């Protein structure tokens, strides 16, 4: 086969010969295989997740070995054939597509092409691999969404298909009703790597941009000289704070600078000083080296204690207290005096990193009288709002159109703006498309993390273990910028009481600015921190009373019709008791090395804020098309909405299409946050679909061509501090009980996760959410550690302590549905956040049962996972 020349031929140099998917290429520039595949051959199935050899999204086969292409140089290939997803045989493609779809292996999808290649590698070596062999084969591939369980099952199924032991069943008319294991609408594109993420977008004439950032967390920005950079051929321009119409943006509080202004101070290591725009990424990086920055390093404020000090420098003009919340009911002080037993303990949790597989990226381009942005985010309307603030277009936000391509994970970490403001500004000023993508190191330094907490928790009960009162003080480090400090702090406070029935609470929460990386939304939204403390205290109380940790929770568990500590009456769907009953036997059999914890989590924003779901159904080309700006970040919201339409109308799967979230075509359906879309947007979709169903009684879809059905759903809630006797803080709550069982070495052997999420729309999807949440929670408790020293991030993606496939325990998702459910979205209540919340406390409880040591910090010390590892006596 004739060789294809890539790049310019250099006569006096020996070329590199590269064989990819059966084609031979000749090139003269040595580079990583990843960059050759993506930039030169435009093979987009090979994803760039870190460029550090740590995540596995760029996995390909080199010969029969799965290799991370970001660390393989062309010069090292030595004629070995390279295989990407595109080069798999049709039989292999069909096998993996069917197997991964049916197994539920796909969520955000960014890791999946790499997982497929690692799966193909092990199957080529052994057509019937064991589960342990598969786990080892994908050890180099991180998945942050699924918990690996369904990926392993998918590889097993693919192997069985390729051996001829499992047939691919053809599905001509797939049903689309609720409670079915309906195929994900995006599975095939994500499995084969044909789905488009922001970094896969290529537009003719596209420019590239990157920020020059501060070297110090806190410094006086004295001057910048980019004159030499402007002389470099291919550089289009350098943007600074002087070029920004309104330099302050922010999700809720506008305290975040697009670029730091000369003469002011930097606040964290991620702060941008300028934005370099050029014809290629290589020219951008060369130009950045030519820019001279004069910074006067200042001592950073690196802890809550330092931020609270009287002589602390003010990080923002109004001081270092960013937000505070105070929640009380009854008289906790007096009630505690009457308690038979009282426990007070301090707890501490660290920064943790979302570690989504897709780094932040967007492409902005001129559009009509404004701009269009293809953005990896959690709400196209939130992005539009913040960009309109930057441009000063609040009166005409429609000048900005935002569209989501596929989003490679978020977990709350893509609620804030990142790459969008500089790219949008450059696209508008230079009237050309601009791509802005963060490196993994930039992402680690820049985007908001899980809030570190320092808290004191007091809980009291009577002689029978019935809770009587609670007092709490929570201190959060919100880092350099507010992000969502207020709402996250509020949720930590309101949920610190737990899902129990008592009425005397006094909770004080404070969020402080420091020069650390910002903290904001992260799966669990503040509740992971306070739940860990509350549930750990419950174990101490149980010991004092002389009853089991299961029994004390069962005696206090909230029931329908009872009053939660916030005053809200528990609705008919409340099934915490049932989740406890589901795990009782397994806990009692293993209680000397098992831990248990309960949790509740709101569905919907609530607390008096306007939280609306909107949906527009339009009949086009004989298809029911849903326009709804609910960002999919891996949770499967599109498939859930399809099933709700199917349930309401009886339409089959292939007669319903979920359109891409786009602020020009889709109504604002709110942020992907707070486990809200299934409940709130789902109800809007149901109501719109029910209107369509009425017309379908007498008309075909074809006869309804062009007709639209719109619905806005809004059920008001009561604000925090409402003077109502029984305020409605949230539309619904999900409940869960987790049990963690350790083995003889002190490692997590099994997890039982019983969840009340109301009506289960799709069992496969909800299981995947639980499995992924469990693994994320285990990492939070035991191994994850974003090291921040003097406000400087000292971590790489590969050193974060993320769990990999060989480490995962057996996970048993248990789905609890009551007969009587809420009449909203068919009774569904959401699962995304609560899946992560109780697991850390359950781990702590298991170790406490094993050795009697209360581990009150994360990552926990003296465990089978810590360094040094603790040795446990065999049971």
mmCIF file with all atom_site columns, C-alpha atoms in Angstrom, residues 463-651:
data_model
loop_
_atom_site.group_PDB
_atom_site.id
_atom_site.type_symbol
_atom_site.label_atom_id
_atom_site.label_alt_id
_atom_site.label_comp_id
_atom_site.label_asym_id
_atom_site.label_entity_id
_atom_site.label_seq_id
_atom_site.pdbx_PDB_ins_code
_atom_site.Cartn_x
_atom_site.Cartn_y
_atom_site.Cartn_z
_atom_site.occupancy
_atom_site.B_iso_or_equiv
_atom_site.pdbx_formal_charge
_atom_site.auth_seq_id
_atom_site.auth_comp_id
_atom_site.auth_asym_id
_atom_site.auth_atom_id
_atom_site.pdbx_PDB_model_num
ATOM 1   C CA . UNK A 1 463 ? -31.777 6.602   77.368 1.00 0.00 ? 463 UNK A CA 1
ATOM 2   C CA . UNK A 1 464 ? -33.411 4.675   74.485 1.00 0.00 ? 464 UNK A CA 1
ATOM 3   C CA . UNK A 1 465 ? -31.278 6.263   71.800 1.00 0.00 ? 465 UNK A CA 1
ATOM 4   C CA . UNK A 1 466 ? -33.977 8.624   70.508 1.00 0.00 ? 466 UNK A CA 1
ATOM 5   C CA . UNK A 1 467 ? -32.361 11.783  69.160 1.00 0.00 ? 467 UNK A CA 1
ATOM 6   C CA . UNK A 1 468 ? -33.326 14.954  70.994 1.00 0.00 ? 468 UNK A CA 1
ATOM 7   C CA . UNK A 1 469 ? -30.999 17.732  69.857 1.00 0.00 ? 469 UNK A CA 1
ATOM 8   C CA . UNK A 1 470 ? -28.071 18.706  67.684 1.00 0.00 ? 470 UNK A CA 1
ATOM 9   C CA . UNK A 1 471 ? -25.607 21.618  67.618 1.00 0.00 ? 471 UNK A CA 1
ATOM 10  C CA . UNK A 1 472 ? -23.193 22.150  64.761 1.00 0.00 ? 472 UNK A CA 1
ATOM 11  C CA . UNK A 1 473 ? -20.584 24.623  63.590 1.00 0.00 ? 473 UNK A CA 1
ATOM 12  C CA . UNK A 1 474 ? -19.345 24.144  60.025 1.00 0.00 ? 474 UNK A CA 1
ATOM 13  C CA . UNK A 1 475 ? -16.411 26.064  58.550 1.00 0.00 ? 475 UNK A CA 1
ATOM 14  C CA . UNK A 1 476 ? -15.737 25.819  54.824 1.00 0.00 ? 476 UNK A CA 1
ATOM 15  C CA . UNK A 1 477 ? -12.689 26.918  52.863 1.00 0.00 ? 477 UNK A CA 1
ATOM 16  C CA . UNK A 1 478 ? -14.200 28.303  49.648 1.00 0.00 ? 478 UNK A CA 1
ATOM 17  C CA . UNK A 1 479 ? -10.820 29.241  48.202 1.00 0.00 ? 479 UNK A CA 1
ATOM 18  C CA . UNK A 1 480 ? -10.183 32.362  46.156 1.00 0.00 ? 480 UNK A CA 1
ATOM 19  C CA . UNK A 1 481 ? -13.680 32.855  44.736 1.00 0.00 ? 481 UNK A CA 1
ATOM 20  C CA . UNK A 1 482 ? -17.249 32.347  45.908 1.00 0.00 ? 482 UNK A CA 1
ATOM 21  C CA . UNK A 1 483 ? -18.429 30.004  43.171 1.00 0.00 ? 483 UNK A CA 1
ATOM 22  C CA . UNK A 1 484 ? -21.423 28.326  44.874 1.00 0.00 ? 484 UNK A CA 1
ATOM 23  C CA . UNK A 1 485 ? -20.209 28.767  48.450 1.00 0.00 ? 485 UNK A CA 1
ATOM 24  C CA . UNK A 1 486 ? -23.570 30.023  49.726 1.00 0.00 ? 486 UNK A CA 1
ATOM 25  C CA . UNK A 1 487 ? -25.807 27.234  48.395 1.00 0.00 ? 487 UNK A CA 1
ATOM 26  C CA . UNK A 1 488 ? -23.265 24.482  49.168 1.00 0.00 ? 488 UNK A CA 1
ATOM 27  C CA . UNK A 1 489 ? -22.799 25.760  52.722 1.00 0.00 ? 489 UNK A CA 1
ATOM 28  C CA . UNK A 1 490 ? -26.567 25.990  53.114 1.00 0.00 ? 490 UNK A CA 1
ATOM 29  C CA . UNK A 1 491 ? -27.065 22.398  51.994 1.00 0.00 ? 491 UNK A CA 1
ATOM 30  C CA . UNK A 1 492 ? -24.308 21.194  54.332 1.00 0.00 ? 492 UNK A CA 1
ATOM 31  C CA . UNK A 1 493 ? -26.105 22.911  57.200 1.00 0.00 ? 493 UNK A CA 1
ATOM 32  C CA . UNK A 1 494 ? -29.671 21.906  56.376 1.00 0.00 ? 494 UNK A CA 1
ATOM 33  C CA . UNK A 1 495 ? -28.720 18.265  55.749 1.00 0.00 ? 495 UNK A CA 1
ATOM 34  C CA . UNK A 1 496 ? -26.325 17.929  58.694 1.00 0.00 ? 496 UNK A CA 1
ATOM 35  C CA . UNK A 1 497 ? -29.339 16.927  60.800 1.00 0.00 ? 497 UNK A CA 1
ATOM 36  C CA . UNK A 1 498 ? -29.733 13.656  58.889 1.00 0.00 ? 498 UNK A CA 1
ATOM 37  C CA . UNK A 1 499 ? -32.930 11.884  57.781 1.00 0.00 ? 499 UNK A CA 1
ATOM 38  C CA . UNK A 1 500 ? -34.304 11.522  61.279 1.00 0.00 ? 500 UNK A CA 1
ATOM 39  C CA . UNK A 1 501 ? -37.258 12.654  63.412 1.00 0.00 ? 501 UNK A CA 1
ATOM 40  C CA . UNK A 1 502 ? -36.273 15.236  66.054 1.00 0.00 ? 502 UNK A CA 1
ATOM 41  C CA . UNK A 1 503 ? -36.925 18.949  66.405 1.00 0.00 ? 503 UNK A CA 1
ATOM 42  C CA . UNK A 1 504 ? -34.156 20.768  68.311 1.00 0.00 ? 504 UNK A CA 1
ATOM 43  C CA . UNK A 1 505 ? -31.309 21.953  66.099 1.00 0.00 ? 505 UNK A CA 1
ATOM 44  C CA . UNK A 1 506 ? -28.871 24.855  66.050 1.00 0.00 ? 506 UNK A CA 1
ATOM 45  C CA . UNK A 1 507 ? -26.492 25.011  63.085 1.00 0.00 ? 507 UNK A CA 1
ATOM 46  C CA . UNK A 1 508 ? -24.024 27.721  62.150 1.00 0.00 ? 508 UNK A CA 1
ATOM 47  C CA . UNK A 1 509 ? -22.098 27.651  58.886 1.00 0.00 ? 509 UNK A CA 1
ATOM 48  C CA . UNK A 1 510 ? -19.309 29.914  57.625 1.00 0.00 ? 510 UNK A CA 1
ATOM 49  C CA . UNK A 1 511 ? -17.479 29.958  54.297 1.00 0.00 ? 511 UNK A CA 1
ATOM 50  C CA . UNK A 1 512 ? -14.120 31.731  54.143 1.00 0.00 ? 512 UNK A CA 1
ATOM 51  C CA . UNK A 1 513 ? -12.070 33.067  51.277 1.00 0.00 ? 513 UNK A CA 1
ATOM 52  C CA . UNK A 1 514 ? -8.447  31.890  51.117 1.00 0.00 ? 514 UNK A CA 1
ATOM 53  C CA . UNK A 1 515 ? -5.795  31.920  48.385 1.00 0.00 ? 515 UNK A CA 1
ATOM 54  C CA . UNK A 1 516 ? -6.382  28.215  47.826 1.00 0.00 ? 516 UNK A CA 1
ATOM 55  C CA . UNK A 1 517 ? -8.041  26.870  44.669 1.00 0.00 ? 517 UNK A CA 1
ATOM 56  C CA . UNK A 1 518 ? -11.730 27.795  44.579 1.00 0.00 ? 518 UNK A CA 1
ATOM 57  C CA . UNK A 1 519 ? -14.306 25.378  45.970 1.00 0.00 ? 519 UNK A CA 1
ATOM 58  C CA . UNK A 1 520 ? -17.835 25.008  44.668 1.00 0.00 ? 520 UNK A CA 1
ATOM 59  C CA . UNK A 1 521 ? -20.383 22.435  43.562 1.00 0.00 ? 521 UNK A CA 1
ATOM 60  C CA . UNK A 1 522 ? -19.369 18.782  43.785 1.00 0.00 ? 522 UNK A CA 1
ATOM 61  C CA . UNK A 1 523 ? -21.604 15.730  43.764 1.00 0.00 ? 523 UNK A CA 1
ATOM 62  C CA . UNK A 1 524 ? -23.307 15.750  47.167 1.00 0.00 ? 524 UNK A CA 1
ATOM 63  C CA . UNK A 1 525 ? -23.176 19.553  47.365 1.00 0.00 ? 525 UNK A CA 1
ATOM 64  C CA . UNK A 1 526 ? -21.793 19.948  50.887 1.00 0.00 ? 526 UNK A CA 1
ATOM 65  C CA . UNK A 1 527 ? -23.734 17.028  52.329 1.00 0.00 ? 527 UNK A CA 1
ATOM 66  C CA . UNK A 1 528 ? -20.887 14.510  51.957 1.00 0.00 ? 528 UNK A CA 1
ATOM 67  C CA . UNK A 1 529 ? -18.939 16.501  54.545 1.00 0.00 ? 529 UNK A CA 1
ATOM 68  C CA . UNK A 1 530 ? -21.663 17.032  57.150 1.00 0.00 ? 530 UNK A CA 1
ATOM 69  C CA . UNK A 1 531 ? -23.176 13.576  56.680 1.00 0.00 ? 531 UNK A CA 1
ATOM 70  C CA . UNK A 1 532 ? -19.826 11.960  57.468 1.00 0.00 ? 532 UNK A CA 1
ATOM 71  C CA . UNK A 1 533 ? -19.675 13.815  60.772 1.00 0.00 ? 533 UNK A CA 1
ATOM 72  C CA . UNK A 1 534 ? -23.310 13.293  61.762 1.00 0.00 ? 534 UNK A CA 1
ATOM 73  C CA . UNK A 1 535 ? -23.340 9.577   60.950 1.00 0.00 ? 535 UNK A CA 1
ATOM 74  C CA . UNK A 1 536 ? -20.046 9.022   62.771 1.00 0.00 ? 536 UNK A CA 1
ATOM 75  C CA . UNK A 1 537 ? -21.496 10.684  65.871 1.00 0.00 ? 537 UNK A CA 1
ATOM 76  C CA . UNK A 1 538 ? -24.512 8.371   65.669 1.00 0.00 ? 538 UNK A CA 1
ATOM 77  C CA . UNK A 1 539 ? -22.204 5.357   65.990 1.00 0.00 ? 539 UNK A CA 1
ATOM 78  C CA . UNK A 1 540 ? -20.680 6.855   69.157 1.00 0.00 ? 540 UNK A CA 1
ATOM 79  C CA . UNK A 1 541 ? -24.143 7.440   70.625 1.00 0.00 ? 541 UNK A CA 1
ATOM 80  C CA . UNK A 1 542 ? -25.231 3.886   69.812 1.00 0.00 ? 542 UNK A CA 1
ATOM 81  C CA . UNK A 1 543 ? -22.240 2.607   71.756 1.00 0.00 ? 543 UNK A CA 1
ATOM 82  C CA . UNK A 1 544 ? -23.172 4.719   74.779 1.00 0.00 ? 544 UNK A CA 1
ATOM 83  C CA . UNK A 1 545 ? -26.792 3.559   74.669 1.00 0.00 ? 545 UNK A CA 1
ATOM 84  C CA . UNK A 1 546 ? -25.780 -0.067  74.207 1.00 0.00 ? 546 UNK A CA 1
ATOM 85  C CA . UNK A 1 547 ? -27.597 -0.734  70.936 1.00 0.00 ? 547 UNK A CA 1
ATOM 86  C CA . UNK A 1 548 ? -26.332 -1.439  67.424 1.00 0.00 ? 548 UNK A CA 1
ATOM 87  C CA . UNK A 1 549 ? -25.638 1.245   64.810 1.00 0.00 ? 549 UNK A CA 1
ATOM 88  C CA . UNK A 1 550 ? -28.452 -0.277  62.736 1.00 0.00 ? 550 UNK A CA 1
ATOM 89  C CA . UNK A 1 551 ? -30.906 -0.207  65.620 1.00 0.00 ? 551 UNK A CA 1
ATOM 90  C CA . UNK A 1 552 ? -30.305 3.431   66.595 1.00 0.00 ? 552 UNK A CA 1
ATOM 91  C CA . UNK A 1 553 ? -30.878 4.526   63.006 1.00 0.00 ? 553 UNK A CA 1
ATOM 92  C CA . UNK A 1 554 ? -34.013 2.412   62.713 1.00 0.00 ? 554 UNK A CA 1
ATOM 93  C CA . UNK A 1 555 ? -35.490 3.900   65.905 1.00 0.00 ? 555 UNK A CA 1
ATOM 94  C CA . UNK A 1 556 ? -34.958 7.444   64.630 1.00 0.00 ? 556 UNK A CA 1
ATOM 95  C CA . UNK A 1 557 ? -35.619 6.991   60.900 1.00 0.00 ? 557 UNK A CA 1
ATOM 96  C CA . UNK A 1 558 ? -38.086 9.456   59.430 1.00 0.00 ? 558 UNK A CA 1
ATOM 97  C CA . UNK A 1 559 ? -41.425 8.027   58.304 1.00 0.00 ? 559 UNK A CA 1
ATOM 98  C CA . UNK A 1 560 ? -44.190 9.430   56.097 1.00 0.00 ? 560 UNK A CA 1
ATOM 99  C CA . UNK A 1 561 ? -46.197 12.046  57.947 1.00 0.00 ? 561 UNK A CA 1
ATOM 100 C CA . UNK A 1 562 ? -43.487 12.746  60.515 1.00 0.00 ? 562 UNK A CA 1
ATOM 101 C CA . UNK A 1 563 ? -41.637 16.051  60.724 1.00 0.00 ? 563 UNK A CA 1
ATOM 102 C CA . UNK A 1 564 ? -38.036 16.358  59.559 1.00 0.00 ? 564 UNK A CA 1
ATOM 103 C CA . UNK A 1 565 ? -35.660 18.510  61.654 1.00 0.00 ? 565 UNK A CA 1
ATOM 104 C CA . UNK A 1 566 ? -36.143 21.358  59.162 1.00 0.00 ? 566 UNK A CA 1
ATOM 105 C CA . UNK A 1 567 ? -39.893 21.326  59.803 1.00 0.00 ? 567 UNK A CA 1
ATOM 106 C CA . UNK A 1 568 ? -40.914 19.760  56.499 1.00 0.00 ? 568 UNK A CA 1
ATOM 107 C CA . UNK A 1 569 ? -43.435 16.939  56.753 1.00 0.00 ? 569 UNK A CA 1
ATOM 108 C CA . UNK A 1 570 ? -42.085 13.774  55.142 1.00 0.00 ? 570 UNK A CA 1
ATOM 109 C CA . UNK A 1 571 ? -44.213 12.877  52.132 1.00 0.00 ? 571 UNK A CA 1
ATOM 110 C CA . UNK A 1 572 ? -45.885 9.579   51.263 1.00 0.00 ? 572 UNK A CA 1
ATOM 111 C CA . UNK A 1 573 ? -42.958 8.302   49.200 1.00 0.00 ? 573 UNK A CA 1
ATOM 112 C CA . UNK A 1 574 ? -40.466 8.452   52.105 1.00 0.00 ? 574 UNK A CA 1
ATOM 113 C CA . UNK A 1 575 ? -38.826 5.022   52.382 1.00 0.00 ? 575 UNK A CA 1
ATOM 114 C CA . UNK A 1 576 ? -35.811 5.369   54.675 1.00 0.00 ? 576 UNK A CA 1
ATOM 115 C CA . UNK A 1 577 ? -37.175 2.661   56.959 1.00 0.00 ? 577 UNK A CA 1
ATOM 116 C CA . UNK A 1 578 ? -37.489 0.297   54.011 1.00 0.00 ? 578 UNK A CA 1
ATOM 117 C CA . UNK A 1 579 ? -33.870 0.919   52.955 1.00 0.00 ? 579 UNK A CA 1
ATOM 118 C CA . UNK A 1 580 ? -32.755 0.042   56.489 1.00 0.00 ? 580 UNK A CA 1
ATOM 119 C CA . UNK A 1 581 ? -34.826 -3.120  56.472 1.00 0.00 ? 581 UNK A CA 1
ATOM 120 C CA . UNK A 1 582 ? -33.291 -4.181  53.135 1.00 0.00 ? 582 UNK A CA 1
ATOM 121 C CA . UNK A 1 583 ? -29.765 -4.198  54.600 1.00 0.00 ? 583 UNK A CA 1
ATOM 122 C CA . UNK A 1 584 ? -30.512 -5.404  58.144 1.00 0.00 ? 584 UNK A CA 1
ATOM 123 C CA . UNK A 1 585 ? -29.600 -9.057  57.691 1.00 0.00 ? 585 UNK A CA 1
ATOM 124 C CA . UNK A 1 586 ? -26.349 -8.463  55.836 1.00 0.00 ? 586 UNK A CA 1
ATOM 125 C CA . UNK A 1 587 ? -25.302 -5.853  58.378 1.00 0.00 ? 587 UNK A CA 1
ATOM 126 C CA . UNK A 1 588 ? -26.090 -8.040  61.397 1.00 0.00 ? 588 UNK A CA 1
ATOM 127 C CA . UNK A 1 589 ? -24.193 -11.001 59.906 1.00 0.00 ? 589 UNK A CA 1
ATOM 128 C CA . UNK A 1 590 ? -21.052 -8.872  59.459 1.00 0.00 ? 590 UNK A CA 1
ATOM 129 C CA . UNK A 1 591 ? -21.397 -6.210  62.155 1.00 0.00 ? 591 UNK A CA 1
ATOM 130 C CA . UNK A 1 592 ? -17.938 -6.793  63.672 1.00 0.00 ? 592 UNK A CA 1
ATOM 131 C CA . UNK A 1 593 ? -16.371 -5.586  60.405 1.00 0.00 ? 593 UNK A CA 1
ATOM 132 C CA . UNK A 1 594 ? -19.217 -3.656  58.762 1.00 0.00 ? 594 UNK A CA 1
ATOM 133 C CA . UNK A 1 595 ? -20.325 -0.041  58.805 1.00 0.00 ? 595 UNK A CA 1
ATOM 134 C CA . UNK A 1 596 ? -23.693 1.511   58.116 1.00 0.00 ? 596 UNK A CA 1
ATOM 135 C CA . UNK A 1 597 ? -24.830 5.040   57.282 1.00 0.00 ? 597 UNK A CA 1
ATOM 136 C CA . UNK A 1 598 ? -28.024 6.735   56.136 1.00 0.00 ? 598 UNK A CA 1
ATOM 137 C CA . UNK A 1 599 ? -28.534 9.886   54.097 1.00 0.00 ? 599 UNK A CA 1
ATOM 138 C CA . UNK A 1 600 ? -31.132 12.111  52.563 1.00 0.00 ? 600 UNK A CA 1
ATOM 139 C CA . UNK A 1 601 ? -30.689 14.505  49.664 1.00 0.00 ? 601 UNK A CA 1
ATOM 140 C CA . UNK A 1 602 ? -33.003 17.057  48.181 1.00 0.00 ? 602 UNK A CA 1
ATOM 141 C CA . UNK A 1 603 ? -34.219 16.799  44.600 1.00 0.00 ? 603 UNK A CA 1
ATOM 142 C CA . UNK A 1 604 ? -34.554 20.268  43.119 1.00 0.00 ? 604 UNK A CA 1
ATOM 143 C CA . UNK A 1 605 ? -33.081 23.594  44.179 1.00 0.00 ? 605 UNK A CA 1
ATOM 144 C CA . UNK A 1 606 ? -35.862 24.443  46.646 1.00 0.00 ? 606 UNK A CA 1
ATOM 145 C CA . UNK A 1 607 ? -35.547 26.858  49.634 1.00 0.00 ? 607 UNK A CA 1
ATOM 146 C CA . UNK A 1 608 ? -37.744 29.457  47.979 1.00 0.00 ? 608 UNK A CA 1
ATOM 147 C CA . UNK A 1 609 ? -35.696 29.872  44.816 1.00 0.00 ? 609 UNK A CA 1
ATOM 148 C CA . UNK A 1 610 ? -37.449 29.797  41.447 1.00 0.00 ? 610 UNK A CA 1
ATOM 149 C CA . UNK A 1 611 ? -36.734 26.346  40.024 1.00 0.00 ? 611 UNK A CA 1
ATOM 150 C CA . UNK A 1 612 ? -38.609 25.737  36.806 1.00 0.00 ? 612 UNK A CA 1
ATOM 151 C CA . UNK A 1 613 ? -38.674 22.879  34.363 1.00 0.00 ? 613 UNK A CA 1
ATOM 152 C CA . UNK A 1 614 ? -39.505 23.699  30.754 1.00 0.00 ? 614 UNK A CA 1
ATOM 153 C CA . UNK A 1 615 ? -40.037 21.470  27.768 1.00 0.00 ? 615 UNK A CA 1
ATOM 154 C CA . UNK A 1 616 ? -41.018 21.973  24.148 1.00 0.00 ? 616 UNK A CA 1
ATOM 155 C CA . UNK A 1 617 ? -42.110 19.069  21.993 1.00 0.00 ? 617 UNK A CA 1
ATOM 156 C CA . UNK A 1 618 ? -42.324 19.640  18.259 1.00 0.00 ? 618 UNK A CA 1
ATOM 157 C CA . UNK A 1 619 ? -43.450 17.198  15.605 1.00 0.00 ? 619 UNK A CA 1
ATOM 158 C CA . UNK A 1 620 ? -40.968 17.346  12.722 1.00 0.00 ? 620 UNK A CA 1
ATOM 159 C CA . UNK A 1 621 ? -40.512 14.852  9.874  1.00 0.00 ? 621 UNK A CA 1
ATOM 160 C CA . UNK A 1 622 ? -42.888 12.442  11.547 1.00 0.00 ? 622 UNK A CA 1
ATOM 161 C CA . UNK A 1 623 ? -40.770 12.393  14.718 1.00 0.00 ? 623 UNK A CA 1
ATOM 162 C CA . UNK A 1 624 ? -41.537 13.658  18.225 1.00 0.00 ? 624 UNK A CA 1
ATOM 163 C CA . UNK A 1 625 ? -38.604 15.960  18.993 1.00 0.00 ? 625 UNK A CA 1
ATOM 164 C CA . UNK A 1 626 ? -37.932 17.238  22.500 1.00 0.00 ? 626 UNK A CA 1
ATOM 165 C CA . UNK A 1 627 ? -36.257 20.618  22.857 1.00 0.00 ? 627 UNK A CA 1
ATOM 166 C CA . UNK A 1 628 ? -35.082 20.997  26.424 1.00 0.00 ? 628 UNK A CA 1
ATOM 167 C CA . UNK A 1 629 ? -31.897 22.636  27.718 1.00 0.00 ? 629 UNK A CA 1
ATOM 168 C CA . UNK A 1 630 ? -31.126 19.929  30.268 1.00 0.00 ? 630 UNK A CA 1
ATOM 169 C CA . UNK A 1 631 ? -27.379 19.364  29.966 1.00 0.00 ? 631 UNK A CA 1
ATOM 170 C CA . UNK A 1 632 ? -26.348 15.734  29.845 1.00 0.00 ? 632 UNK A CA 1
ATOM 171 C CA . UNK A 1 633 ? -23.074 15.194  31.696 1.00 0.00 ? 633 UNK A CA 1
ATOM 172 C CA . UNK A 1 634 ? -23.243 11.396  31.794 1.00 0.00 ? 634 UNK A CA 1
ATOM 173 C CA . UNK A 1 635 ? -26.254 10.901  34.040 1.00 0.00 ? 635 UNK A CA 1
ATOM 174 C CA . UNK A 1 636 ? -28.489 9.839   31.147 1.00 0.00 ? 636 UNK A CA 1
ATOM 175 C CA . UNK A 1 637 ? -31.038 12.657  31.318 1.00 0.00 ? 637 UNK A CA 1
ATOM 176 C CA . UNK A 1 638 ? -31.861 12.402  27.614 1.00 0.00 ? 638 UNK A CA 1
ATOM 177 C CA . UNK A 1 639 ? -32.819 8.750   27.866 1.00 0.00 ? 639 UNK A CA 1
ATOM 178 C CA . UNK A 1 640 ? -34.908 9.438   30.981 1.00 0.00 ? 640 UNK A CA 1
ATOM 179 C CA . UNK A 1 641 ? -36.833 12.168  29.126 1.00 0.00 ? 641 UNK A CA 1
ATOM 180 C CA . UNK A 1 642 ? -37.343 9.849   26.157 1.00 0.00 ? 642 UNK A CA 1
ATOM 181 C CA . UNK A 1 643 ? -38.858 7.213   28.454 1.00 0.00 ? 643 UNK A CA 1
ATOM 182 C CA . UNK A 1 644 ? -41.155 9.763   30.090 1.00 0.00 ? 644 UNK A CA 1
ATOM 183 C CA . UNK A 1 645 ? -42.420 10.770  26.636 1.00 0.00 ? 645 UNK A CA 1
ATOM 184 C CA . UNK A 1 646 ? -42.795 7.103   25.716 1.00 0.00 ? 646 UNK A CA 1
ATOM 185 C CA . UNK A 1 647 ? -44.808 6.435   28.867 1.00 0.00 ? 647 UNK A CA 1
ATOM 186 C CA . UNK A 1 648 ? -47.110 9.394   28.292 1.00 0.00 ? 648 UNK A CA 1
ATOM 187 C CA . UNK A 1 649 ? -47.689 8.880   24.562 1.00 0.00 ? 649 UNK A CA 1
ATOM 188 C CA . UNK A 1 650 ? -47.053 5.202   23.848 1.00 0.00 ? 650 UNK A CA 1
ATOM 189 C CA . UNK A 1 651 ? -44.635 6.191   21.078 1.00 0.00 ? 651 UNK A CA 1
#
